[in-house]
PDB file of C-alpha atoms and ligand atoms in Angstrom:
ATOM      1  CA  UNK A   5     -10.879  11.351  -9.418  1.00 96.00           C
ATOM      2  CA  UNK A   6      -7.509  11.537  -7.874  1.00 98.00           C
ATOM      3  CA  UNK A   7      -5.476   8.182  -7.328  1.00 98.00           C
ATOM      4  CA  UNK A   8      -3.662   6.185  -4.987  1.00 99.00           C
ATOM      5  CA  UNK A   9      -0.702   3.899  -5.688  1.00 99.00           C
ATOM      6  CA  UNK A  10       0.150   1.525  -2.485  1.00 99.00           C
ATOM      7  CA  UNK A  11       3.682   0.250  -2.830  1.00 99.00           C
ATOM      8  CA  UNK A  12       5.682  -2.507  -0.767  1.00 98.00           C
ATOM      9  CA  UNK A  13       8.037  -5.213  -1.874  1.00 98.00           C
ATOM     10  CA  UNK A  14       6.296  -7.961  -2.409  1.00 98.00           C
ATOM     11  CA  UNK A  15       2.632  -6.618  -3.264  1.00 98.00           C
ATOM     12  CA  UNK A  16       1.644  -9.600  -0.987  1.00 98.00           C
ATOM     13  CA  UNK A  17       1.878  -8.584   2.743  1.00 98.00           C
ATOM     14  CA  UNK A  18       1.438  -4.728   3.229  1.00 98.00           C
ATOM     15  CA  UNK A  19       0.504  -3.143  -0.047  1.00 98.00           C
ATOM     16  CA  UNK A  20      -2.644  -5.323  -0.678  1.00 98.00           C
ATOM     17  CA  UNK A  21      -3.784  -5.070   3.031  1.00 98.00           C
ATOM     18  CA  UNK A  22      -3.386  -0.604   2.778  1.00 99.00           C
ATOM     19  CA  UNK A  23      -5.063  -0.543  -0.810  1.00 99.00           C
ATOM     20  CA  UNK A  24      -7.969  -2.723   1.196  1.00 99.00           C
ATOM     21  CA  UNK A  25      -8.242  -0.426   4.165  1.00 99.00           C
ATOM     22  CA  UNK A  26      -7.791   2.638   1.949  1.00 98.00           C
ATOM     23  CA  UNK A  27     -10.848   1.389  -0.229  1.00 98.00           C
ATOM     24  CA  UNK A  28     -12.489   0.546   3.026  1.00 98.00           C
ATOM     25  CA  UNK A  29     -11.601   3.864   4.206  1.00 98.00           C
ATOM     26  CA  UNK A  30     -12.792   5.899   1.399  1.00 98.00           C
ATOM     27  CA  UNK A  31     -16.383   3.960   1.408  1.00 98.00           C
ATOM     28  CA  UNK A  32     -16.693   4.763   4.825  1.00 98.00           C
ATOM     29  CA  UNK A  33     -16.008   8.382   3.981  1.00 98.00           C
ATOM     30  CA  UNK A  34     -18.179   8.363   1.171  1.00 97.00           C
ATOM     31  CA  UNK A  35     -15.901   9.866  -0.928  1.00 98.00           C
ATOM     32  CA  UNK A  36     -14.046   8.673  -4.388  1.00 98.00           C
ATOM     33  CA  UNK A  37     -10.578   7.611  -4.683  1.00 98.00           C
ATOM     34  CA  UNK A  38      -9.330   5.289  -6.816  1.00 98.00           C
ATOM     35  CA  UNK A  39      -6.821   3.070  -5.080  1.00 98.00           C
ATOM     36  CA  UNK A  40      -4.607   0.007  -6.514  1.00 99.00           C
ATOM     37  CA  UNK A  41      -1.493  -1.758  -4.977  1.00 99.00           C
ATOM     38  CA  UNK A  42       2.273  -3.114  -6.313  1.00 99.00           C
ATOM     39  CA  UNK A  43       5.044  -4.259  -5.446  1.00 98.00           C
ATOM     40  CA  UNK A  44       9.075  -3.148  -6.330  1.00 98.00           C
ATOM     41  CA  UNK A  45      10.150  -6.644  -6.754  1.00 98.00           C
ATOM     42  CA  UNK A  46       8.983  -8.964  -9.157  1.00 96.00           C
ATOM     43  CA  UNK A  47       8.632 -12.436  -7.190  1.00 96.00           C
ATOM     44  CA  UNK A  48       4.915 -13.162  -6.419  1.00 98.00           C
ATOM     45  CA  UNK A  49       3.448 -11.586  -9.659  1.00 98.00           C
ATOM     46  CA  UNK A  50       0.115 -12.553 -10.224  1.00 98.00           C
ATOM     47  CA  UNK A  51      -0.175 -14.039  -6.683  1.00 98.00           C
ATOM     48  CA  UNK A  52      -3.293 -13.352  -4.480  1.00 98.00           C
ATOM     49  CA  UNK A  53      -2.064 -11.865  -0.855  1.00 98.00           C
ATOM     50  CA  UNK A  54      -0.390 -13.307   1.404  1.00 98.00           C
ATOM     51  CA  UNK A  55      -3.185 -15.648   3.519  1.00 98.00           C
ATOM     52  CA  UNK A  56      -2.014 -13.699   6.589  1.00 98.00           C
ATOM     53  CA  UNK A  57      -2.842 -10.385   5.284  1.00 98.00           C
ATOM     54  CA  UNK A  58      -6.163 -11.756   3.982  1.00 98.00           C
ATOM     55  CA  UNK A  59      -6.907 -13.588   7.429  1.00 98.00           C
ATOM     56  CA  UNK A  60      -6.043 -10.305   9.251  1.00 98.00           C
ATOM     57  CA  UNK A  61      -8.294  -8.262   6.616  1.00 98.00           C
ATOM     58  CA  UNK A  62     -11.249 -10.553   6.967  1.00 98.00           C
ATOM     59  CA  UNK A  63     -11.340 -10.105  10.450  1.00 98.00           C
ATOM     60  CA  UNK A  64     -12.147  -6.133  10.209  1.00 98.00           C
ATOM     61  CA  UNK A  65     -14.440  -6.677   7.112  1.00 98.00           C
ATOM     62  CA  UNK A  66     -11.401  -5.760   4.771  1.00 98.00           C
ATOM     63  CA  UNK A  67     -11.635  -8.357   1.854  1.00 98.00           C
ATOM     64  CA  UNK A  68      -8.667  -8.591  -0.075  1.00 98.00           C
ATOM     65  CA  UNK A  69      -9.272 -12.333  -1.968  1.00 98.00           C
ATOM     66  CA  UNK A  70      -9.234 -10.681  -5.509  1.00 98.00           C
ATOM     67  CA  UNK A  71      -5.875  -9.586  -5.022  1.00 98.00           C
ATOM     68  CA  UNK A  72      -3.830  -9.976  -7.807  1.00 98.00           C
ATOM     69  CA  UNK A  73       0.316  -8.815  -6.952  1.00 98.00           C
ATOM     70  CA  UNK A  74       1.933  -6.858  -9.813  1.00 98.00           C
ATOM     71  CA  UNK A  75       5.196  -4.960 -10.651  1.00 98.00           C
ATOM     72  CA  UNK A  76       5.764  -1.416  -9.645  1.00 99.00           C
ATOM     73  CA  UNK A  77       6.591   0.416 -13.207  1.00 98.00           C
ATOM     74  CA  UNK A  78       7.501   3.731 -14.294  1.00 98.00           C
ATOM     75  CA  UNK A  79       4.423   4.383 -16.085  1.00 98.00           C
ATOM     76  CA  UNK A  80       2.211   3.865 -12.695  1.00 98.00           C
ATOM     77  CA  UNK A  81       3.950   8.048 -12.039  1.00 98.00           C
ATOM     78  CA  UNK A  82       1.519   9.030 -15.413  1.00 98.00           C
ATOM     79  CA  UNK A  83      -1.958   7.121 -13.771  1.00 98.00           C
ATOM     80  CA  UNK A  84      -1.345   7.872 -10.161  1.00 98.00           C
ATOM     81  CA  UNK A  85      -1.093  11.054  -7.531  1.00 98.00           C
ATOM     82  CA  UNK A  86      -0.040   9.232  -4.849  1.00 98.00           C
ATOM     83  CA  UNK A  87       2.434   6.703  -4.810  1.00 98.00           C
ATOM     84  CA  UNK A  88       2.281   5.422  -0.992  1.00 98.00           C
ATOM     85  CA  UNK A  89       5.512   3.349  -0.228  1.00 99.00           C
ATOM     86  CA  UNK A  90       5.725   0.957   2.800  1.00 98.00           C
ATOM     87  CA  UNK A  91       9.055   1.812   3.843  1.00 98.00           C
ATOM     88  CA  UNK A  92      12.218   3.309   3.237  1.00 98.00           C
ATOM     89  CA  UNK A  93      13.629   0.509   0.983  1.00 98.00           C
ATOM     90  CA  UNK A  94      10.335   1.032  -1.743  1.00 98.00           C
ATOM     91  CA  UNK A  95      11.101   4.705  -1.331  1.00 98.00           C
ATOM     92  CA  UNK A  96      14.515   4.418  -2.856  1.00 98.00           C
ATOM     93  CA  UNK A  97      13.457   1.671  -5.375  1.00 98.00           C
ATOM     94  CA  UNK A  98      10.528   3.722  -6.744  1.00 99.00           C
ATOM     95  CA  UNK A  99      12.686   6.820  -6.691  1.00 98.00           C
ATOM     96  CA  UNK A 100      15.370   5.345  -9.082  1.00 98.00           C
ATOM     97  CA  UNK A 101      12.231   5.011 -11.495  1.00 98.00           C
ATOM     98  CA  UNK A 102      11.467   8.700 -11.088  1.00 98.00           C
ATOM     99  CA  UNK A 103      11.520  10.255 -14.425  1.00 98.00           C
ATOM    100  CA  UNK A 104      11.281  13.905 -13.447  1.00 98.00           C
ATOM    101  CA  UNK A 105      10.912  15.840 -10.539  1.00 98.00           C
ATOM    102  CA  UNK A 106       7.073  15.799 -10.763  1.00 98.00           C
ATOM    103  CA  UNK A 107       7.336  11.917 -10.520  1.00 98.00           C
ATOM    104  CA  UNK A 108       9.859  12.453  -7.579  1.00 98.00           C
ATOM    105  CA  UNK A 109       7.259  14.709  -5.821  1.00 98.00           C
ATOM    106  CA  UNK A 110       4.308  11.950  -6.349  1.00 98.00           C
ATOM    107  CA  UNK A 111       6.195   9.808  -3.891  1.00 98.00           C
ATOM    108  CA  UNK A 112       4.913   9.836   0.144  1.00 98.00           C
ATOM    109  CA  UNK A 113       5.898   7.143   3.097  1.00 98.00           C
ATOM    110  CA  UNK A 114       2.541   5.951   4.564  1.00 98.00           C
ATOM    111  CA  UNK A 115       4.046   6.520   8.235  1.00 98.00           C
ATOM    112  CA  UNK A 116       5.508   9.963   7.155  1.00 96.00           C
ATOM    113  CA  UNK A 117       8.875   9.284   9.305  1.00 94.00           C
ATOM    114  CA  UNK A 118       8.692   5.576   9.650  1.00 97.00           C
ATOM    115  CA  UNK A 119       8.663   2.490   8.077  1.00 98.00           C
ATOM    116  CA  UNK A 120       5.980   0.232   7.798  1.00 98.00           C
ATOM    117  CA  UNK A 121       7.888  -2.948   8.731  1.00 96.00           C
ATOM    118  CA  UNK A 122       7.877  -6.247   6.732  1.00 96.00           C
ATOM    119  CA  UNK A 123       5.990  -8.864   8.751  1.00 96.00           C
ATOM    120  CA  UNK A 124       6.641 -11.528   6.073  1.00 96.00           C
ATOM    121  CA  UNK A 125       9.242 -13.544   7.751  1.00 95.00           C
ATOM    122  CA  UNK A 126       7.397 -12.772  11.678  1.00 94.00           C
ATOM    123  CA  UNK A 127       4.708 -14.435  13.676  1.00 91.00           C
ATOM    124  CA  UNK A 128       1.228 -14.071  12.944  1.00 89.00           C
ATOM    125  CA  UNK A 129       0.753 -11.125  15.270  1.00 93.00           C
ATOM    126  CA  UNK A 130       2.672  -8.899  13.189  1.00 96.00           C
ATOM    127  CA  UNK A 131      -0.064  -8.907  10.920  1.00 98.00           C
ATOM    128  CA  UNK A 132      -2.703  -7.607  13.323  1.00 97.00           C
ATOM    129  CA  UNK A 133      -0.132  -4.889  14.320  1.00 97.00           C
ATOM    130  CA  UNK A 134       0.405  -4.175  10.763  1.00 98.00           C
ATOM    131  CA  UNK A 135      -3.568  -3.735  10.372  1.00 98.00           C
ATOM    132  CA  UNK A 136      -3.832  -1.632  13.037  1.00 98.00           C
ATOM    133  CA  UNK A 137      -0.623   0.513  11.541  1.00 98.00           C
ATOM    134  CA  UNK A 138      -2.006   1.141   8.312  1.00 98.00           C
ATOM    135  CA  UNK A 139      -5.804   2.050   9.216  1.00 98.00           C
ATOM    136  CA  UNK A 140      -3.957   4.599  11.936  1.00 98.00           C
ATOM    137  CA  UNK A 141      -3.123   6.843   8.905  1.00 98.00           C
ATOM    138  CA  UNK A 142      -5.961   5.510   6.547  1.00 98.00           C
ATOM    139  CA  UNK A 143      -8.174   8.791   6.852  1.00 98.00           C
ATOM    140  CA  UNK A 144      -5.716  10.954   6.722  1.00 98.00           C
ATOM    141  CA  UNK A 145      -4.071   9.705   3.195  1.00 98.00           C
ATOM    142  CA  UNK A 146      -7.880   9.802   2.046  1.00 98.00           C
ATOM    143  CA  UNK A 147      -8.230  13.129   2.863  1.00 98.00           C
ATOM    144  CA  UNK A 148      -4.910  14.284   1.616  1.00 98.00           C
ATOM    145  CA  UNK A 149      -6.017  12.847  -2.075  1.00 98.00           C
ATOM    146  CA  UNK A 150      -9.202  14.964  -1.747  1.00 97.00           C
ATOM    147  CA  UNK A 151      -6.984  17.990  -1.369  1.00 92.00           C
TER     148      UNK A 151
HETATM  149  P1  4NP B 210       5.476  -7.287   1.320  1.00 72.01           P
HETATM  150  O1  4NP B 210       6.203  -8.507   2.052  1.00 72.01           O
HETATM  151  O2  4NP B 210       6.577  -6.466   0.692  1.00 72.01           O
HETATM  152  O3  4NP B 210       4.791  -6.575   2.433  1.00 72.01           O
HETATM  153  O4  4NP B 210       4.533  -7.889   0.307  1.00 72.01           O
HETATM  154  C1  4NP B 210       7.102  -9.370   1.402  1.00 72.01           C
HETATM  155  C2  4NP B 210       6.612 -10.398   0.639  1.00 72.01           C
HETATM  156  C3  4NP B 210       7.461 -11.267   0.021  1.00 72.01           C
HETATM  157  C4  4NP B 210       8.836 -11.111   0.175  1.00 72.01           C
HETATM  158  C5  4NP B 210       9.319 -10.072   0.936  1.00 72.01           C
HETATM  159  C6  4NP B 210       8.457  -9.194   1.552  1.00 72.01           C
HETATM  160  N1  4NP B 210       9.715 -12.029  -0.430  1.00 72.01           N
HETATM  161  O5  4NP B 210      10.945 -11.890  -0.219  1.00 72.01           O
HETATM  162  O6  4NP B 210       9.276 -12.939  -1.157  1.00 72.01           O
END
């Protein structure tokens, strides 16, 4: 079974919400993928998600309450394929973590050429935009780990 990595900053706002839809995703698909979430920074370790991101989940039957945020580390290259980063900030923080070229390789931004932006400090809406971001590319990052 091939596996996803979903990476942001603070595994609280957009990395918990993508590893939901992603697991969402795959069910839908009926297809198996295992999928987990961290964050580059350690501030919110062992926190649940961010009530904004759960709120947002809830509301498109994405239920994220058993979050629990940990630390992106070097060893998550040796039990992942994927390592999906938020934006272009996680992309150079997981990079300098890169052991090898193979690691380097493992690394993909969820938007392909953009960032997923940080709605931490925002309004509330940014949350629903940020739902509707990640399940635009859900299916096709599902797909790409079946390949
Ligand atoms: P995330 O959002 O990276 O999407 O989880 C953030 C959460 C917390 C902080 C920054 C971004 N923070 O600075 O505590």
């Amino acid at each position: 079974m091939k596996r996803v990595l979903c990476v942001c900053l603070g595994n609280i706002c957009r990395s918990p919400l993508a590893e939901g839809i992603l697991k969402a995703k795959a069910q839908e698909l009926q297809v198996s993928v295992g999928i987990a979430s961290a964050g580059t920074a350690g501030y919110h370790i062992g926190s649940r998600a961010d009530k904004r991101s759960e709120k947002v989940g809830k509301r498109y039957n994405v239920d994220i309450s058993n979050h629990k945020a940990q630390k992106f580390k070097a060893e998550h290259f040796d039990e992942f394929d994927i390592i999906l980063v938020m934006d272009q900030m996680n992309y150079n923080d997981v990079s300098s973590l890169a052991r090898n070229s193979e690691d380097l390789k493992k690394i993909k931004l969820y938007l392909i050429e953009e960032d997923v932006e940080d709605p931490y400090y925002g309004e509330e809406d940014g949350f629903e935009k940020m739902y509707h971001i990640l399940e635009s590319k859900a299916e096709h990052w599902i797909r790409t780990a079946l390949q």
